[in-house]
């Protein structure tokens, strides 16, 4: 069934309590309708998301620091390979959270800045880690004040943003020619998820309209970047956690099981790392991403001249 809201129109994929997820023909990615007002969205984040989730998120992040460092270093390795030898490189992280990604960059000689609206995460990254992080949102009013960068990074941010196209265009203005945009988002409505939604009887559990407005996959993310002046030059994914669901272990809504499977994924990746097989892991995940599989999708786009 086709649904529309203003100029946004497309096939309706999910309907929950008056909110629909559509395959929007105008935006060319999936998003909810009606779209919330920016102010309404911020009120939600300030009153619930940042205060309730942030402390726990920081603690979890600190516990998994060794594992995160592998991923962070892989990202910087990739950027350096694509940028060539022009160090020191400059990076902006929009939604920098507790700051470990910025710290990994600083430790390799990168010049980094962050923007983080969440009070607890911002405080941790500045006071505890001593990083250069603005306590703010990235907006039409302030985007040009941060400087220009070789890489602009956004991890799990784009799915929360109301005006995605404007944000990517603003990033285009502060990325130097030949520089990179680096985006990671949940890989939603992926083949393993949609099978698991049926086999577990839980339906599309990844649709969380209060938090996630937009639902991307490799193709829609690549297309978004192309339309905003970036040529996609690399894609990859993270471990396809939904494989556990298809093996019969239903961790959805079960935090204890969820943590157990997160530990298994971590052990799998860390044992490969200890045995010098990170390249093998990367090759497997890169191949998964081309097949549309994997929990999150990452695309790097190079800014056109
Ligand atoms: Zn739309």
PDB file of C-alpha atoms and ligand atoms in Angstrom:
ATOM      1  CA  UNK A   1       0.000   0.000   0.000  1.00  0.00           C
ATOM      2  CA  UNK A   2       1.286   3.493  -0.946  1.00  0.00           C
ATOM      3  CA  UNK A   3       1.211   6.082   1.836  1.00  0.00           C
ATOM      4  CA  UNK A   4       2.115   9.724   1.738  1.00  0.00           C
ATOM      5  CA  UNK A   5       2.812  12.653   4.050  1.00  0.00           C
ATOM      6  CA  UNK A   6       3.402  15.989   2.304  1.00  0.00           C
ATOM      7  CA  UNK A   7       5.946  15.395  -0.466  1.00  0.00           C
ATOM      8  CA  UNK A   8       7.029  12.063   1.075  1.00  0.00           C
ATOM      9  CA  UNK A   9       5.376   9.103  -0.570  1.00  0.00           C
ATOM     10  CA  UNK A  10       6.092   5.398  -0.975  1.00  0.00           C
ATOM     11  CA  UNK A  11       5.250   1.805  -0.197  1.00  0.00           C
ATOM     12  CA  UNK A  12       4.309   1.295   3.457  1.00  0.00           C
ATOM     13  CA  UNK A  13       6.478  -1.407   5.079  1.00  0.00           C
ATOM     14  CA  UNK A  14       5.441  -1.216   8.731  1.00  0.00           C
ATOM     15  CA  UNK A  15       2.663   0.522  10.606  1.00  0.00           C
ATOM     16  CA  UNK A  16       2.799   1.021  14.393  1.00  0.00           C
ATOM     17  CA  UNK A  17       0.524   3.241  16.453  1.00  0.00           C
ATOM     18  CA  UNK A  18      -0.159   5.823  13.752  1.00  0.00           C
ATOM     19  CA  UNK A  19       3.456   5.908  12.531  1.00  0.00           C
ATOM     20  CA  UNK A  20       4.408   4.266   9.228  1.00  0.00           C
ATOM     21  CA  UNK A  21       7.770   3.330   7.731  1.00  0.00           C
ATOM     22  CA  UNK A  22       7.693   4.072   4.005  1.00  0.00           C
ATOM     23  CA  UNK A  23      10.098   3.336   1.164  1.00  0.00           C
ATOM     24  CA  UNK A  24      10.183   7.060   0.287  1.00  0.00           C
ATOM     25  CA  UNK A  25      10.418   7.764  -3.441  1.00  0.00           C
ATOM     26  CA  UNK A  26      11.501  11.337  -2.873  1.00  0.00           C
ATOM     27  CA  UNK A  27      14.238  10.639  -0.278  1.00  0.00           C
ATOM     28  CA  UNK A  28      15.160   7.230  -1.783  1.00  0.00           C
ATOM     29  CA  UNK A  29      15.581   5.639   1.637  1.00  0.00           C
ATOM     30  CA  UNK A  30      13.111   4.313   4.220  1.00  0.00           C
ATOM     31  CA  UNK A  31      11.859   6.646   6.911  1.00  0.00           C
ATOM     32  CA  UNK A  32       8.937   7.159   9.237  1.00  0.00           C
ATOM     33  CA  UNK A  33       5.963   9.395   8.508  1.00  0.00           C
ATOM     34  CA  UNK A  34       4.879  11.734   9.914  1.00  0.00           C
ATOM     35  CA  UNK A  35       8.392  13.139  10.400  1.00  0.00           C
ATOM     36  CA  UNK A  36       8.849  14.735  13.837  1.00  0.00           C
ATOM     37  CA  UNK A  37       9.748  18.397  14.300  1.00  0.00           C
ATOM     38  CA  UNK A  38      13.429  18.986  15.090  1.00  0.00           C
ATOM     39  CA  UNK A  39      12.490  20.603  18.430  1.00  0.00           C
ATOM     40  CA  UNK A  40      10.285  17.670  19.434  1.00  0.00           C
ATOM     41  CA  UNK A  41      13.151  15.285  18.636  1.00  0.00           C
ATOM     42  CA  UNK A  42      15.646  17.219  20.761  1.00  0.00           C
ATOM     43  CA  UNK A  43      13.247  17.357  23.657  1.00  0.00           C
ATOM     44  CA  UNK A  44      13.043  13.562  23.585  1.00  0.00           C
ATOM     45  CA  UNK A  45      16.831  13.192  23.513  1.00  0.00           C
ATOM     46  CA  UNK A  46      17.445  15.717  26.238  1.00  0.00           C
ATOM     47  CA  UNK A  47      14.793  14.360  28.577  1.00  0.00           C
ATOM     48  CA  UNK A  48      15.180  10.620  28.056  1.00  0.00           C
ATOM     49  CA  UNK A  49      17.867   9.309  25.738  1.00  0.00           C
ATOM     50  CA  UNK A  50      20.924  11.153  27.024  1.00  0.00           C
ATOM     51  CA  UNK A  51      20.056  11.085  30.705  1.00  0.00           C
ATOM     52  CA  UNK A  52      18.799   7.497  30.917  1.00  0.00           C
ATOM     53  CA  UNK A  53      21.073   5.745  28.432  1.00  0.00           C
ATOM     54  CA  UNK A  54      24.286   7.674  28.418  1.00  0.00           C
ATOM     55  CA  UNK A  55      25.869   6.637  31.740  1.00  0.00           C
ATOM     56  CA  UNK A  56      25.255   2.984  30.962  1.00  0.00           C
ATOM     57  CA  UNK A  57      26.541   3.460  27.420  1.00  0.00           C
ATOM     58  CA  UNK A  58      29.789   4.999  28.682  1.00  0.00           C
ATOM     59  CA  UNK A  59      30.304   2.179  31.184  1.00  0.00           C
ATOM     60  CA  UNK A  60      29.690  -0.461  28.481  1.00  0.00           C
ATOM     61  CA  UNK A  61      32.039   1.298  26.133  1.00  0.00           C
ATOM     62  CA  UNK A  62      34.792   1.390  28.759  1.00  0.00           C
ATOM     63  CA  UNK A  63      34.375  -2.368  29.416  1.00  0.00           C
ATOM     64  CA  UNK A  64      34.723  -3.129  25.689  1.00  0.00           C
ATOM     65  CA  UNK A  65      37.591  -0.674  25.123  1.00  0.00           C
ATOM     66  CA  UNK A  66      40.072  -3.298  23.771  1.00  0.00           C
ATOM     67  CA  UNK A  67      37.540  -4.589  21.296  1.00  0.00           C
ATOM     68  CA  UNK A  68      36.504  -1.101  20.163  1.00  0.00           C
ATOM     69  CA  UNK A  69      40.150  -0.149  19.634  1.00  0.00           C
ATOM     70  CA  UNK A  70      40.494  -2.866  16.961  1.00  0.00           C
ATOM     71  CA  UNK A  71      37.574  -1.356  15.019  1.00  0.00           C
ATOM     72  CA  UNK A  72      38.749   2.212  15.526  1.00  0.00           C
ATOM     73  CA  UNK A  73      42.245   1.438  14.279  1.00  0.00           C
ATOM     74  CA  UNK A  74      40.823  -0.412  11.261  1.00  0.00           C
ATOM     75  CA  UNK A  75      38.866   2.728  10.368  1.00  0.00           C
ATOM     76  CA  UNK A  76      41.922   5.000  10.637  1.00  0.00           C
ATOM     77  CA  UNK A  77      44.017   2.471   8.636  1.00  0.00           C
ATOM     78  CA  UNK A  78      41.430   2.650   5.853  1.00  0.00           C
ATOM     79  CA  UNK A  79      41.259   6.471   5.890  1.00  0.00           C
ATOM     80  CA  UNK A  80      45.060   6.779   5.753  1.00  0.00           C
ATOM     81  CA  UNK A  81      45.240   4.317   2.832  1.00  0.00           C
ATOM     82  CA  UNK A  82      42.568   6.260   0.913  1.00  0.00           C
ATOM     83  CA  UNK A  83      43.910   9.734   1.729  1.00  0.00           C
ATOM     84  CA  UNK A  84      47.550   9.020   0.947  1.00  0.00           C
ATOM     85  CA  UNK A  85      50.435  10.657   2.792  1.00  0.00           C
ATOM     86  CA  UNK A  86      49.355  14.104   3.877  1.00  0.00           C
ATOM     87  CA  UNK A  87      49.578  13.823   7.656  1.00  0.00           C
ATOM     88  CA  UNK A  88      48.623  15.319  10.002  1.00  0.00           C
ATOM     89  CA  UNK A  89      45.064  14.546   9.033  1.00  0.00           C
ATOM     90  CA  UNK A  90      42.068  16.405  10.446  1.00  0.00           C
ATOM     91  CA  UNK A  91      38.912  14.585  11.511  1.00  0.00           C
ATOM     92  CA  UNK A  92      35.522  15.737  12.799  1.00  0.00           C
ATOM     93  CA  UNK A  93      33.326  13.210  14.634  1.00  0.00           C
ATOM     94  CA  UNK A  94      29.654  14.260  14.697  1.00  0.00           C
ATOM     95  CA  UNK A  95      28.030  12.572  17.692  1.00  0.00           C
ATOM     96  CA  UNK A  96      31.382  11.649  19.253  1.00  0.00           C
ATOM     97  CA  UNK A  97      29.860   9.960  22.340  1.00  0.00           C
ATOM     98  CA  UNK A  98      32.369   9.165  25.092  1.00  0.00           C
ATOM     99  CA  UNK A  99      35.235  10.054  22.710  1.00  0.00           C
ATOM    100  CA  UNK A 100      37.175   6.790  22.337  1.00  0.00           C
ATOM    101  CA  UNK A 101      37.165   7.050  18.537  1.00  0.00           C
ATOM    102  CA  UNK A 102      38.692  10.551  18.709  1.00  0.00           C
ATOM    103  CA  UNK A 103      41.239   9.373  21.261  1.00  0.00           C
ATOM    104  CA  UNK A 104      42.330   6.503  18.975  1.00  0.00           C
ATOM    105  CA  UNK A 105      42.925   9.122  16.257  1.00  0.00           C
ATOM    106  CA  UNK A 106      44.886  11.455  18.557  1.00  0.00           C
ATOM    107  CA  UNK A 107      47.064   8.518  19.621  1.00  0.00           C
ATOM    108  CA  UNK A 108      48.054   8.033  15.941  1.00  0.00           C
ATOM    109  CA  UNK A 109      48.823  11.735  15.392  1.00  0.00           C
ATOM    110  CA  UNK A 110      45.495  12.853  13.920  1.00  0.00           C
ATOM    111  CA  UNK A 111      44.078  16.297  14.769  1.00  0.00           C
ATOM    112  CA  UNK A 112      40.544  15.612  15.939  1.00  0.00           C
ATOM    113  CA  UNK A 113      37.424  17.487  16.977  1.00  0.00           C
ATOM    114  CA  UNK A 114      34.089  16.182  18.186  1.00  0.00           C
ATOM    115  CA  UNK A 115      30.514  17.445  18.530  1.00  0.00           C
ATOM    116  CA  UNK A 116      28.356  15.780  21.158  1.00  0.00           C
ATOM    117  CA  UNK A 117      24.980  17.008  22.448  1.00  0.00           C
ATOM    118  CA  UNK A 118      24.695  14.427  25.268  1.00  0.00           C
ATOM    119  CA  UNK A 119      25.787  16.007  28.560  1.00  0.00           C
ATOM    120  CA  UNK A 120      27.314  12.895  30.203  1.00  0.00           C
ATOM    121  CA  UNK A 121      29.201  11.749  27.090  1.00  0.00           C
ATOM    122  CA  UNK A 122      30.460  15.273  26.347  1.00  0.00           C
ATOM    123  CA  UNK A 123      31.654  15.721  29.942  1.00  0.00           C
ATOM    124  CA  UNK A 124      33.447  12.350  29.888  1.00  0.00           C
ATOM    125  CA  UNK A 125      35.193  13.053  26.571  1.00  0.00           C
ATOM    126  CA  UNK A 126      36.392  16.513  27.612  1.00  0.00           C
ATOM    127  CA  UNK A 127      37.110  16.140  31.357  1.00  0.00           C
ATOM    128  CA  UNK A 128      38.194  12.504  31.488  1.00  0.00           C
ATOM    129  CA  UNK A 129      39.851  12.054  28.074  1.00  0.00           C
ATOM    130  CA  UNK A 130      40.887  15.708  27.544  1.00  0.00           C
ATOM    131  CA  UNK A 131      39.484  15.876  23.981  1.00  0.00           C
ATOM    132  CA  UNK A 132      38.392  18.876  21.882  1.00  0.00           C
ATOM    133  CA  UNK A 133      34.604  18.378  21.791  1.00  0.00           C
ATOM    134  CA  UNK A 134      31.861  21.003  21.340  1.00  0.00           C
ATOM    135  CA  UNK A 135      28.761  20.462  23.495  1.00  0.00           C
ATOM    136  CA  UNK A 136      26.245  20.996  20.703  1.00  0.00           C
ATOM    137  CA  UNK A 137      24.277  19.623  17.772  1.00  0.00           C
ATOM    138  CA  UNK A 138      25.593  19.877  14.194  1.00  0.00           C
ATOM    139  CA  UNK A 139      23.128  22.355  12.627  1.00  0.00           C
ATOM    140  CA  UNK A 140      22.530  24.642   9.647  1.00  0.00           C
ATOM    141  CA  UNK A 141      23.439  27.551  11.944  1.00  0.00           C
ATOM    142  CA  UNK A 142      26.805  26.274  13.229  1.00  0.00           C
ATOM    143  CA  UNK A 143      28.195  23.738  10.710  1.00  0.00           C
ATOM    144  CA  UNK A 144      30.568  26.222   9.054  1.00  0.00           C
ATOM    145  CA  UNK A 145      32.205  27.194  12.377  1.00  0.00           C
ATOM    146  CA  UNK A 146      34.025  23.908  13.046  1.00  0.00           C
ATOM    147  CA  UNK A 147      36.711  24.181  10.340  1.00  0.00           C
ATOM    148  CA  UNK A 148      37.500  21.978   7.330  1.00  0.00           C
ATOM    149  CA  UNK A 149      38.435  18.321   7.533  1.00  0.00           C
ATOM    150  CA  UNK A 150      40.011  15.384   5.696  1.00  0.00           C
ATOM    151  CA  UNK A 151      37.419  13.056   7.232  1.00  0.00           C
ATOM    152  CA  UNK A 152      33.968  13.694   8.707  1.00  0.00           C
ATOM    153  CA  UNK A 153      32.724  10.653  10.650  1.00  0.00           C
ATOM    154  CA  UNK A 154      29.216   9.786  11.895  1.00  0.00           C
ATOM    155  CA  UNK A 155      28.639   6.523  13.724  1.00  0.00           C
ATOM    156  CA  UNK A 156      24.984   5.617  14.427  1.00  0.00           C
ATOM    157  CA  UNK A 157      23.806   9.199  13.989  1.00  0.00           C
ATOM    158  CA  UNK A 158      22.120   9.441  10.572  1.00  0.00           C
ATOM    159  CA  UNK A 159      19.233   7.157  11.557  1.00  0.00           C
ATOM    160  CA  UNK A 160      18.220   9.724  14.228  1.00  0.00           C
ATOM    161  CA  UNK A 161      18.319  12.876  12.050  1.00  0.00           C
ATOM    162  CA  UNK A 162      15.206  14.571  10.618  1.00  0.00           C
ATOM    163  CA  UNK A 163      16.788  16.333   7.607  1.00  0.00           C
ATOM    164  CA  UNK A 164      19.341  13.843   6.314  1.00  0.00           C
ATOM    165  CA  UNK A 165      19.989  15.411   2.911  1.00  0.00           C
ATOM    166  CA  UNK A 166      20.710  18.870   4.368  1.00  0.00           C
ATOM    167  CA  UNK A 167      23.119  17.333   6.909  1.00  0.00           C
ATOM    168  CA  UNK A 168      25.110  15.487   4.208  1.00  0.00           C
ATOM    169  CA  UNK A 169      25.269  18.670   2.118  1.00  0.00           C
ATOM    170  CA  UNK A 170      26.539  20.652   5.133  1.00  0.00           C
ATOM    171  CA  UNK A 171      29.218  18.004   5.655  1.00  0.00           C
ATOM    172  CA  UNK A 172      30.122  18.460   1.970  1.00  0.00           C
ATOM    173  CA  UNK A 173      30.914  22.117   2.688  1.00  0.00           C
ATOM    174  CA  UNK A 174      33.397  21.316   5.464  1.00  0.00           C
ATOM    175  CA  UNK A 175      35.115  18.339   3.789  1.00  0.00           C
ATOM    176  CA  UNK A 176      38.135  19.224   1.683  1.00  0.00           C
ATOM    177  CA  UNK A 177      38.194  18.099  -1.986  1.00  0.00           C
ATOM    178  CA  UNK A 178      39.295  14.470  -2.095  1.00  0.00           C
ATOM    179  CA  UNK A 179      38.434  14.108   1.613  1.00  0.00           C
ATOM    180  CA  UNK A 180      36.096  11.468   3.022  1.00  0.00           C
ATOM    181  CA  UNK A 181      32.687  11.187   4.615  1.00  0.00           C
ATOM    182  CA  UNK A 182      32.508   8.059   6.804  1.00  0.00           C
ATOM    183  CA  UNK A 183      29.044   6.877   7.789  1.00  0.00           C
ATOM    184  CA  UNK A 184      27.957   3.865   9.820  1.00  0.00           C
ATOM    185  CA  UNK A 185      24.250   3.136  10.348  1.00  0.00           C
ATOM    186  CA  UNK A 186      22.137   0.091  11.244  1.00  0.00           C
ATOM    187  CA  UNK A 187      21.628  -2.149   8.174  1.00  0.00           C
ATOM    188  CA  UNK A 188      17.865  -2.434   8.518  1.00  0.00           C
ATOM    189  CA  UNK A 189      15.309  -4.591   6.725  1.00  0.00           C
ATOM    190  CA  UNK A 190      18.306  -6.790   5.813  1.00  0.00           C
ATOM    191  CA  UNK A 191      17.631 -10.347   4.556  1.00  0.00           C
ATOM    192  CA  UNK A 192      18.589 -12.089   7.829  1.00  0.00           C
ATOM    193  CA  UNK A 193      16.478  -9.671   9.883  1.00  0.00           C
ATOM    194  CA  UNK A 194      13.380 -10.113   7.757  1.00  0.00           C
ATOM    195  CA  UNK A 195      13.646 -13.927   7.974  1.00  0.00           C
ATOM    196  CA  UNK A 196      14.197 -13.704  11.751  1.00  0.00           C
ATOM    197  CA  UNK A 197      11.186 -11.390  12.113  1.00  0.00           C
ATOM    198  CA  UNK A 198       9.080 -14.271  10.781  1.00  0.00           C
ATOM    199  CA  UNK A 199      10.800 -17.227  12.448  1.00  0.00           C
ATOM    200  CA  UNK A 200      10.774 -15.613  15.920  1.00  0.00           C
ATOM    201  CA  UNK A 201       7.251 -14.236  15.431  1.00  0.00           C
ATOM    202  CA  UNK A 202       8.513 -10.920  16.804  1.00  0.00           C
ATOM    203  CA  UNK A 203       7.951  -8.843  13.668  1.00  0.00           C
ATOM    204  CA  UNK A 204      10.230  -5.927  12.735  1.00  0.00           C
ATOM    205  CA  UNK A 205      11.771  -5.306  16.219  1.00  0.00           C
ATOM    206  CA  UNK A 206      14.357  -2.925  14.698  1.00  0.00           C
ATOM    207  CA  UNK A 207      11.650  -0.355  13.916  1.00  0.00           C
ATOM    208  CA  UNK A 208      11.850   2.061  16.880  1.00  0.00           C
ATOM    209  CA  UNK A 209      10.245   5.295  15.653  1.00  0.00           C
ATOM    210  CA  UNK A 210      10.909   7.233  18.875  1.00  0.00           C
ATOM    211  CA  UNK A 211      14.654   6.867  18.231  1.00  0.00           C
ATOM    212  CA  UNK A 212      15.156   5.858  14.591  1.00  0.00           C
ATOM    213  CA  UNK A 213      13.545   8.031  11.950  1.00  0.00           C
ATOM    214  CA  UNK A 214      15.520   6.595   8.990  1.00  0.00           C
ATOM    215  CA  UNK A 215      16.280   2.995   7.944  1.00  0.00           C
ATOM    216  CA  UNK A 216      19.190   2.527   5.512  1.00  0.00           C
ATOM    217  CA  UNK A 217      20.956  -0.250   3.652  1.00  0.00           C
ATOM    218  CA  UNK A 218      24.069  -0.277   1.448  1.00  0.00           C
ATOM    219  CA  UNK A 219      22.265   0.866  -1.703  1.00  0.00           C
ATOM    220  CA  UNK A 220      20.270   3.694  -0.156  1.00  0.00           C
ATOM    221  CA  UNK A 221      23.313   4.991   1.741  1.00  0.00           C
ATOM    222  CA  UNK A 222      25.499   4.925  -1.384  1.00  0.00           C
ATOM    223  CA  UNK A 223      22.791   6.663  -3.394  1.00  0.00           C
ATOM    224  CA  UNK A 224      22.374   9.368  -0.731  1.00  0.00           C
ATOM    225  CA  UNK A 225      26.113  10.131  -0.796  1.00  0.00           C
ATOM    226  CA  UNK A 226      26.230  10.209  -4.620  1.00  0.00           C
ATOM    227  CA  UNK A 227      23.397  12.749  -4.721  1.00  0.00           C
ATOM    228  CA  UNK A 228      25.270  14.976  -2.266  1.00  0.00           C
ATOM    229  CA  UNK A 229      28.628  15.163  -4.069  1.00  0.00           C
ATOM    230  CA  UNK A 230      30.461  12.129  -2.648  1.00  0.00           C
ATOM    231  CA  UNK A 231      31.631   9.097  -4.644  1.00  0.00           C
ATOM    232  CA  UNK A 232      31.319   5.873  -2.572  1.00  0.00           C
ATOM    233  CA  UNK A 233      34.803   4.307  -2.445  1.00  0.00           C
ATOM    234  CA  UNK A 234      34.465   1.584   0.202  1.00  0.00           C
ATOM    235  CA  UNK A 235      31.802  -0.351   2.090  1.00  0.00           C
ATOM    236  CA  UNK A 236      31.812  -2.874   4.883  1.00  0.00           C
ATOM    237  CA  UNK A 237      29.650  -4.190   7.690  1.00  0.00           C
ATOM    238  CA  UNK A 238      29.758  -5.466  11.246  1.00  0.00           C
ATOM    239  CA  UNK A 239      29.119  -9.045  12.426  1.00  0.00           C
ATOM    240  CA  UNK A 240      25.689 -10.324  11.264  1.00  0.00           C
ATOM    241  CA  UNK A 241      24.275 -10.804  14.779  1.00  0.00           C
ATOM    242  CA  UNK A 242      20.967 -11.991  13.306  1.00  0.00           C
ATOM    243  CA  UNK A 243      22.703 -15.285  12.448  1.00  0.00           C
ATOM    244  CA  UNK A 244      22.235 -16.229  16.121  1.00  0.00           C
ATOM    245  CA  UNK A 245      18.469 -15.737  15.704  1.00  0.00           C
ATOM    246  CA  UNK A 246      18.413 -18.016  12.668  1.00  0.00           C
ATOM    247  CA  UNK A 247      20.357 -20.605  14.697  1.00  0.00           C
ATOM    248  CA  UNK A 248      17.413 -20.606  17.105  1.00  0.00           C
ATOM    249  CA  UNK A 249      18.751 -18.328  19.855  1.00  0.00           C
ATOM    250  CA  UNK A 250      16.171 -15.586  20.269  1.00  0.00           C
ATOM    251  CA  UNK A 251      17.932 -12.757  22.100  1.00  0.00           C
ATOM    252  CA  UNK A 252      15.419 -10.056  21.081  1.00  0.00           C
ATOM    253  CA  UNK A 253      14.164  -8.315  24.210  1.00  0.00           C
ATOM    254  CA  UNK A 254      16.340 -10.572  26.428  1.00  0.00           C
ATOM    255  CA  UNK A 255      19.234  -8.451  27.713  1.00  0.00           C
ATOM    256  CA  UNK A 256      21.065 -11.350  29.388  1.00  0.00           C
ATOM    257  CA  UNK A 257      21.083 -13.426  26.183  1.00  0.00           C
ATOM    258  CA  UNK A 258      21.839 -10.308  24.149  1.00  0.00           C
ATOM    259  CA  UNK A 259      24.944  -9.653  26.249  1.00  0.00           C
ATOM    260  CA  UNK A 260      26.008 -13.314  25.941  1.00  0.00           C
ATOM    261  CA  UNK A 261      25.872 -13.157  22.142  1.00  0.00           C
ATOM    262  CA  UNK A 262      27.673  -9.827  22.104  1.00  0.00           C
ATOM    263  CA  UNK A 263      30.448 -11.532  24.130  1.00  0.00           C
ATOM    264  CA  UNK A 264      30.638 -14.370  21.577  1.00  0.00           C
ATOM    265  CA  UNK A 265      30.958 -11.944  18.697  1.00  0.00           C
ATOM    266  CA  UNK A 266      33.638 -10.052  20.614  1.00  0.00           C
ATOM    267  CA  UNK A 267      35.592 -13.230  21.394  1.00  0.00           C
ATOM    268  CA  UNK A 268      35.390 -14.307  17.737  1.00  0.00           C
ATOM    269  CA  UNK A 269      36.817 -10.992  16.552  1.00  0.00           C
ATOM    270  CA  UNK A 270      39.444 -10.724  19.285  1.00  0.00           C
ATOM    271  CA  UNK A 271      40.766 -14.255  18.719  1.00  0.00           C
ATOM    272  CA  UNK A 272      41.162 -13.496  15.002  1.00  0.00           C
ATOM    273  CA  UNK A 273      42.996 -10.295  15.938  1.00  0.00           C
ATOM    274  CA  UNK A 274      45.341 -12.125  18.348  1.00  0.00           C
ATOM    275  CA  UNK A 275      46.158 -14.621  15.603  1.00  0.00           C
ATOM    276  CA  UNK A 276      46.975 -11.904  13.064  1.00  0.00           C
ATOM    277  CA  UNK A 277      43.867 -12.606  10.981  1.00  0.00           C
ATOM    278  CA  UNK A 278      42.266  -9.179  11.001  1.00  0.00           C
ATOM    279  CA  UNK A 279      42.680  -8.908   7.227  1.00  0.00           C
ATOM    280  CA  UNK A 280      40.751 -12.152   6.799  1.00  0.00           C
ATOM    281  CA  UNK A 281      37.960 -10.863   9.048  1.00  0.00           C
ATOM    282  CA  UNK A 282      37.801  -7.597   7.075  1.00  0.00           C
ATOM    283  CA  UNK A 283      37.604  -9.473   3.755  1.00  0.00           C
ATOM    284  CA  UNK A 284      34.699 -11.579   5.069  1.00  0.00           C
ATOM    285  CA  UNK A 285      32.810  -8.536   6.414  1.00  0.00           C
ATOM    286  CA  UNK A 286      33.444  -6.550   3.214  1.00  0.00           C
ATOM    287  CA  UNK A 287      31.939  -9.463   1.248  1.00  0.00           C
ATOM    288  CA  UNK A 288      28.951  -9.671   3.650  1.00  0.00           C
ATOM    289  CA  UNK A 289      28.229  -5.987   3.087  1.00  0.00           C
ATOM    290  CA  UNK A 290      28.047  -6.476  -0.703  1.00  0.00           C
ATOM    291  CA  UNK A 291      25.458  -9.212  -0.055  1.00  0.00           C
ATOM    292  CA  UNK A 292      23.353  -6.919   2.125  1.00  0.00           C
ATOM    293  CA  UNK A 293      24.190  -8.876   5.291  1.00  0.00           C
ATOM    294  CA  UNK A 294      25.610  -7.524   8.569  1.00  0.00           C
ATOM    295  CA  UNK A 295      24.206  -5.642  11.555  1.00  0.00           C
ATOM    296  CA  UNK A 296      25.513  -2.222  10.519  1.00  0.00           C
ATOM    297  CA  UNK A 297      26.649  -0.844   7.205  1.00  0.00           C
ATOM    298  CA  UNK A 298      29.573   1.517   6.704  1.00  0.00           C
ATOM    299  CA  UNK A 299      30.165   3.542   3.548  1.00  0.00           C
ATOM    300  CA  UNK A 300      33.083   5.870   2.837  1.00  0.00           C
ATOM    301  CA  UNK A 301      32.488   8.531   0.188  1.00  0.00           C
ATOM    302  CA  UNK A 302      35.143  10.704  -1.399  1.00  0.00           C
ATOM    303  CA  UNK A 303      34.244  14.342  -1.985  1.00  0.00           C
ATOM    304  CA  UNK A 304      34.116  15.100  -5.706  1.00  0.00           C
ATOM    305  CA  UNK A 305      36.368  17.830  -7.120  1.00  0.00           C
TER     306      UNK A 305
HETATM  307 ZN1  LIG B   1      10.951  11.115   2.218  1.00  0.00          ZN
END
